[in-house]
Short mmCIF file of N, CA and C in Angstrom, two decimals:
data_model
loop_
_atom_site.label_atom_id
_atom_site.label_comp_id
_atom_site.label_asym_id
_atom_site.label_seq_id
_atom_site.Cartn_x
_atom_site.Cartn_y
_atom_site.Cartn_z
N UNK I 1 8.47 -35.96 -13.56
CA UNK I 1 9.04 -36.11 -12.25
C UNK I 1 7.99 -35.81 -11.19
N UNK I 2 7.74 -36.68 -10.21
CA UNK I 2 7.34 -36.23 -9.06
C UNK I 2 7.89 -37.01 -7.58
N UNK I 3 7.81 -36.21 -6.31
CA UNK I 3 8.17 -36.41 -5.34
C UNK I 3 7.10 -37.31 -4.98
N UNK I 4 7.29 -38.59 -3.88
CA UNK I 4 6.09 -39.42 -3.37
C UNK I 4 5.89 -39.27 -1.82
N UNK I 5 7.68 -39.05 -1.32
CA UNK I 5 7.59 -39.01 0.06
C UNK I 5 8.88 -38.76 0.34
N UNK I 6 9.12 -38.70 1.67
CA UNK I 6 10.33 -38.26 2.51
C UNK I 6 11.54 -39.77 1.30
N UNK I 7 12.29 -39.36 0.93
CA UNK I 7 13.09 -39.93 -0.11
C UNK I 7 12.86 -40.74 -1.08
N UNK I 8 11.62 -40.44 -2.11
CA UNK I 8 11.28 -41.16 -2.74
C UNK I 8 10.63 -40.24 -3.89
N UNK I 9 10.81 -40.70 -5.00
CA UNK I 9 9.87 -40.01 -6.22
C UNK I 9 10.37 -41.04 -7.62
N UNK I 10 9.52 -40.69 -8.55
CA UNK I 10 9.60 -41.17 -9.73
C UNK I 10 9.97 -40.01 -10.75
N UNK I 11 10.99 -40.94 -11.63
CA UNK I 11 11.62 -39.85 -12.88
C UNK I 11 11.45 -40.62 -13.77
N UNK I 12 10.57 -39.92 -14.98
CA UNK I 12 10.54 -40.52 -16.48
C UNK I 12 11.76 -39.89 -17.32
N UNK I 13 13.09 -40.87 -17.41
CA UNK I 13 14.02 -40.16 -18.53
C UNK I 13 13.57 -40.40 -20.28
N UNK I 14 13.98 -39.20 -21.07
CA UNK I 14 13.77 -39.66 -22.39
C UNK I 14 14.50 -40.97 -22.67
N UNK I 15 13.94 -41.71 -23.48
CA UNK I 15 14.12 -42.71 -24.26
C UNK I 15 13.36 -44.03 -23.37
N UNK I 16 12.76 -43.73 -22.55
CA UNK I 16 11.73 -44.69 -22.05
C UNK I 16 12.55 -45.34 -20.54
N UNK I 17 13.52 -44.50 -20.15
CA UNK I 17 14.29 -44.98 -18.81
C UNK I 17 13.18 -44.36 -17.83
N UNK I 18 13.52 -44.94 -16.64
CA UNK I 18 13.04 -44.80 -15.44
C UNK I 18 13.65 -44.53 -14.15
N UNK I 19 13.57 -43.51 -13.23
CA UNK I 19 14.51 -43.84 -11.78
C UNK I 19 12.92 -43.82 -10.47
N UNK I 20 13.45 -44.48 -9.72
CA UNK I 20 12.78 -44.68 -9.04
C UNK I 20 13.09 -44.30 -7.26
N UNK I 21 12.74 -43.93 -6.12
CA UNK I 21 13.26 -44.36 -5.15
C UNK I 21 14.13 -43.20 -4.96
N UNK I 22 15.13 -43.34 -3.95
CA UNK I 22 16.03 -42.33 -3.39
C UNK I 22 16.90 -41.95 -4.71
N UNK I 23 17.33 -42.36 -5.66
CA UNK I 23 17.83 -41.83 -7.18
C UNK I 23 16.94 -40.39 -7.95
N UNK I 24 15.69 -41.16 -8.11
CA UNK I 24 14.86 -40.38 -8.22
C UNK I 24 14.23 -39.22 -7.20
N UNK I 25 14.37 -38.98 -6.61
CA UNK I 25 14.34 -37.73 -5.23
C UNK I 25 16.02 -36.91 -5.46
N UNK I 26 16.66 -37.42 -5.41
CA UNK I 26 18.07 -36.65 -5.47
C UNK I 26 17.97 -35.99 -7.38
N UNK I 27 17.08 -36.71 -7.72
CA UNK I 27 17.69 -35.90 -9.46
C UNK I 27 16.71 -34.84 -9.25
N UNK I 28 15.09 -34.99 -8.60
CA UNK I 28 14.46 -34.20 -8.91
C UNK I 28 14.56 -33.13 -7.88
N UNK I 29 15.68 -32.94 -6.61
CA UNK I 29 16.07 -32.15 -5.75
C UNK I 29 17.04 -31.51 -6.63
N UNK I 30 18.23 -32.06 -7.68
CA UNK I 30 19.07 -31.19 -8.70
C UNK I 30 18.25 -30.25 -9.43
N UNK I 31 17.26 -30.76 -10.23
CA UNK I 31 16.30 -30.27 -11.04
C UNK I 31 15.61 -29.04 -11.10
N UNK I 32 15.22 -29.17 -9.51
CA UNK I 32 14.37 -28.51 -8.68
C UNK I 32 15.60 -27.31 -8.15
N UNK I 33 16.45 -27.36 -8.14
CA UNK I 33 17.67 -26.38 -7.48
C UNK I 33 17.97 -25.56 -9.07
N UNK I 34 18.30 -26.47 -9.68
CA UNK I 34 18.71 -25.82 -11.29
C UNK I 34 17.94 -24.76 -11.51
N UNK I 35 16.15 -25.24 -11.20
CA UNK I 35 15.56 -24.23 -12.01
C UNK I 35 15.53 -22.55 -11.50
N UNK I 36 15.83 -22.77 -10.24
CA UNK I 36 15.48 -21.62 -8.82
C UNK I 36 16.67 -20.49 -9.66
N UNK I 37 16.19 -19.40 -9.42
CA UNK I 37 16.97 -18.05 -10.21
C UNK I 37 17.56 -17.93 -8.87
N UNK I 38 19.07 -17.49 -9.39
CA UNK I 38 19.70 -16.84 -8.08
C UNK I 38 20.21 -17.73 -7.48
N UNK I 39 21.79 -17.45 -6.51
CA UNK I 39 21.99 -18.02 -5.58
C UNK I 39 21.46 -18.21 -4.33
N UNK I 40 21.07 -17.14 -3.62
CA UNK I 40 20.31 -16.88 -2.71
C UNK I 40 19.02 -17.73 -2.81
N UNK I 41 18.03 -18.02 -3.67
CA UNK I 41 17.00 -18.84 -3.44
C UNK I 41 17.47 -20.25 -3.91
N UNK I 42 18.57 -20.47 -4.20
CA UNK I 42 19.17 -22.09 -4.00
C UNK I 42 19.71 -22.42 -2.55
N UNK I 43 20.09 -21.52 -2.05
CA UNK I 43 20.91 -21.62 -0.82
C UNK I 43 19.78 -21.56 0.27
N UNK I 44 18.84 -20.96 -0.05
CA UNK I 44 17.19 -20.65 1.09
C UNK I 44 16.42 -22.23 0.84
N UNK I 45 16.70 -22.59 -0.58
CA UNK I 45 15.57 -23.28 -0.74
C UNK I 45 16.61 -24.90 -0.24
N UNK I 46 17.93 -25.18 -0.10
CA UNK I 46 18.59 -25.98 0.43
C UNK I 46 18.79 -26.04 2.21
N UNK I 47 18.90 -24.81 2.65
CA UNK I 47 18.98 -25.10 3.73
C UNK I 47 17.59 -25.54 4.60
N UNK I 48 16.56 -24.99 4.33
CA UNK I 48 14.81 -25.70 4.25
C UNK I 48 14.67 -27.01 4.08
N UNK I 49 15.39 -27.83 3.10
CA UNK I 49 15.23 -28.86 2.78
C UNK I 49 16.01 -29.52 3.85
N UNK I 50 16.97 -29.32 3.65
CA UNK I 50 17.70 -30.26 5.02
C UNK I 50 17.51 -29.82 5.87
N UNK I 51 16.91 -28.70 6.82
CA UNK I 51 16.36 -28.58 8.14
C UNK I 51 15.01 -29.28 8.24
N UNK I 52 14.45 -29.36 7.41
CA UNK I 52 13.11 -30.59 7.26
C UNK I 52 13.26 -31.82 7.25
N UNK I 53 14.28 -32.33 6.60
CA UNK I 53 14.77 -33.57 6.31
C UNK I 53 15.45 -34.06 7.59
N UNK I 54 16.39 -33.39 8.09
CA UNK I 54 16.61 -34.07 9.77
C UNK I 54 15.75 -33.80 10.64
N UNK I 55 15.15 -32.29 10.92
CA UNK I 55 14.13 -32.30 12.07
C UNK I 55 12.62 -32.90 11.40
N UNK I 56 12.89 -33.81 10.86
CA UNK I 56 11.13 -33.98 10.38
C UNK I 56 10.19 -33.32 10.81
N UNK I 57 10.02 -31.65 10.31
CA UNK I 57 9.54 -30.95 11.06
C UNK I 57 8.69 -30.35 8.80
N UNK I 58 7.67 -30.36 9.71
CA UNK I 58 6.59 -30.13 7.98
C UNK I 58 5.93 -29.24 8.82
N UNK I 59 5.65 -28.24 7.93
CA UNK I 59 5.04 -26.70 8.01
C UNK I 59 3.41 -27.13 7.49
N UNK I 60 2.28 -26.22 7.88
CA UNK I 60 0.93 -26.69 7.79
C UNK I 60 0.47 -26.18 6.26
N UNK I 61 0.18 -26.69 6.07
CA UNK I 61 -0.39 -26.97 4.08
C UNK I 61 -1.80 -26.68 4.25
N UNK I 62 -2.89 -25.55 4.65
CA UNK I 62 -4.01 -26.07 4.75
C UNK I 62 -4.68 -24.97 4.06
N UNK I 63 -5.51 -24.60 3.25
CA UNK I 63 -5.99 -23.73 2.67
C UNK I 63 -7.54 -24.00 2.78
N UNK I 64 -7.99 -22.91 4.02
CA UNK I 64 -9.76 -22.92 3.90
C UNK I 64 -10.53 -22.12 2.41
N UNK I 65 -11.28 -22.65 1.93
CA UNK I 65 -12.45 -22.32 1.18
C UNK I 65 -13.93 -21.69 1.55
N UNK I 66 -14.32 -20.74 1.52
CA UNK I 66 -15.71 -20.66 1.92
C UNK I 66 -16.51 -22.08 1.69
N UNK I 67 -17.91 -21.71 1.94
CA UNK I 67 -19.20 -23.14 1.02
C UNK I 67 -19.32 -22.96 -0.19
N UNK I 68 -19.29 -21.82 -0.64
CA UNK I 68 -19.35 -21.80 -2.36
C UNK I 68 -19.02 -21.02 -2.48
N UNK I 69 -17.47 -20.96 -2.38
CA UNK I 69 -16.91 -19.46 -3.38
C UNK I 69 -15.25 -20.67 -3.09
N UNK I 70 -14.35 -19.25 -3.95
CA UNK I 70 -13.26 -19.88 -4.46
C UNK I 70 -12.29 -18.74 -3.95
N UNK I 71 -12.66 -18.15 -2.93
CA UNK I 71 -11.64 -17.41 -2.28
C UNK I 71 -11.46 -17.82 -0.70
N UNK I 72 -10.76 -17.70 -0.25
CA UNK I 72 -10.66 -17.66 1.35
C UNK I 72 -11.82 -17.63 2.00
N UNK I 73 -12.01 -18.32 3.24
CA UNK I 73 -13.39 -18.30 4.24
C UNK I 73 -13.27 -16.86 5.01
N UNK I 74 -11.62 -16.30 4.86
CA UNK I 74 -11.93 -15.35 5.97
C UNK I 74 -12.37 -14.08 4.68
N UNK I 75 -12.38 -13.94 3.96
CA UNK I 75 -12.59 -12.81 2.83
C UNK I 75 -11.34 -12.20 2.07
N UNK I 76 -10.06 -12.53 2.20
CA UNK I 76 -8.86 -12.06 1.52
C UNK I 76 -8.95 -12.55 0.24
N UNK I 77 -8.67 -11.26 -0.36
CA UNK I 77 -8.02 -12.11 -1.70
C UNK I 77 -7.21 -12.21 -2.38
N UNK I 78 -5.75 -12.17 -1.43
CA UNK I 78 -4.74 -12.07 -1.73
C UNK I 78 -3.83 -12.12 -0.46
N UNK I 79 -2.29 -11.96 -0.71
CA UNK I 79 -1.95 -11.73 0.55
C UNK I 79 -1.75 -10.96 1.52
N UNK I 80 -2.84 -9.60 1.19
CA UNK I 80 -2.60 -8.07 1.14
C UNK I 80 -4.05 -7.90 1.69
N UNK I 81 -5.08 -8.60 1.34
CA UNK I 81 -6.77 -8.88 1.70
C UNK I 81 -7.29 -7.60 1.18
N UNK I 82 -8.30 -7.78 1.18
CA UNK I 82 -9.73 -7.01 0.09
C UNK I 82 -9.19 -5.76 0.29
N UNK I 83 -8.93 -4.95 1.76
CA UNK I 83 -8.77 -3.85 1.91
C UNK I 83 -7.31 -3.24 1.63
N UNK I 84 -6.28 -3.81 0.85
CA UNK I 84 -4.98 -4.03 1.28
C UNK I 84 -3.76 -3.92 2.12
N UNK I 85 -4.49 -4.12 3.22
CA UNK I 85 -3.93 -4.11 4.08
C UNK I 85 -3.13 -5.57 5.00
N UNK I 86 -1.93 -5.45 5.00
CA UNK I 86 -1.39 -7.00 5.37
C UNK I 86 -1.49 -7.31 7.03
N UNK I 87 -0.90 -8.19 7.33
CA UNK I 87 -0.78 -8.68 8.97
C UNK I 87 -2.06 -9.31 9.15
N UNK I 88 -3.20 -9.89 8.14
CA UNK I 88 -3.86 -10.57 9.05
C UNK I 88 -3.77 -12.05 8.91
N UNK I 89 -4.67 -12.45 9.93
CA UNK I 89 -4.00 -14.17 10.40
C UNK I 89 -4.23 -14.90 9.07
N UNK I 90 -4.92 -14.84 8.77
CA UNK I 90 -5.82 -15.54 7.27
C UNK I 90 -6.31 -17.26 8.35
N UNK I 91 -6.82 -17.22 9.41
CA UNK I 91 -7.60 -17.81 9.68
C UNK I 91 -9.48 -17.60 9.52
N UNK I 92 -10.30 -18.58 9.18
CA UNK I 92 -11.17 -18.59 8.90
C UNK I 92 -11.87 -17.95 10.20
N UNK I 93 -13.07 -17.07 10.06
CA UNK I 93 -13.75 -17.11 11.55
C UNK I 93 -15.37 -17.50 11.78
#
């Protein structure tokens, strides 16, 4: 299963079936709800979805890298940072 876009994804069923398209987005939104422990993170992770889905409103996806390393540009390494201490921006400087 994967998502492609705002109502669209592809589902491989066993025995060599296929869904495609808004079918395929609604099974892998069931799927995707099934697996979530708890009511509370079905009910968080539904109301997100449809507040995105009408306000076409997408949150920023962007993760800086140093030049050669594999942690953060700003030095955290975690969400707690080197010193563990939280609240900072985790913008690069």
């Amino acid at each position: 299963m994967a998502t492609i876009g705002r109502g669209a994804a592809v589902v491989e069923l066993p025995g060599g079936h296929h869904l495609t398209g808004r079918a395929a987005w609604l099974t892998w939104g069931a799927v995707r709800l099934a697996l979530l422990t708890g009511g509370d993170s079905r009910t968080a992770a539904l109301v997100n979805w449809a507040w995105t889905f009408f306000t076409h409103d997408r949150p920023s996806r962007i993760i800086l890298l140093g030049p050669d390393s594999e942690e953060p540009a700003d030095g955290q390494s975690g969400p707690s940072g080197p010193s563990g201490q939280s609240g900072q921006s985790g913008h690069a400087r």
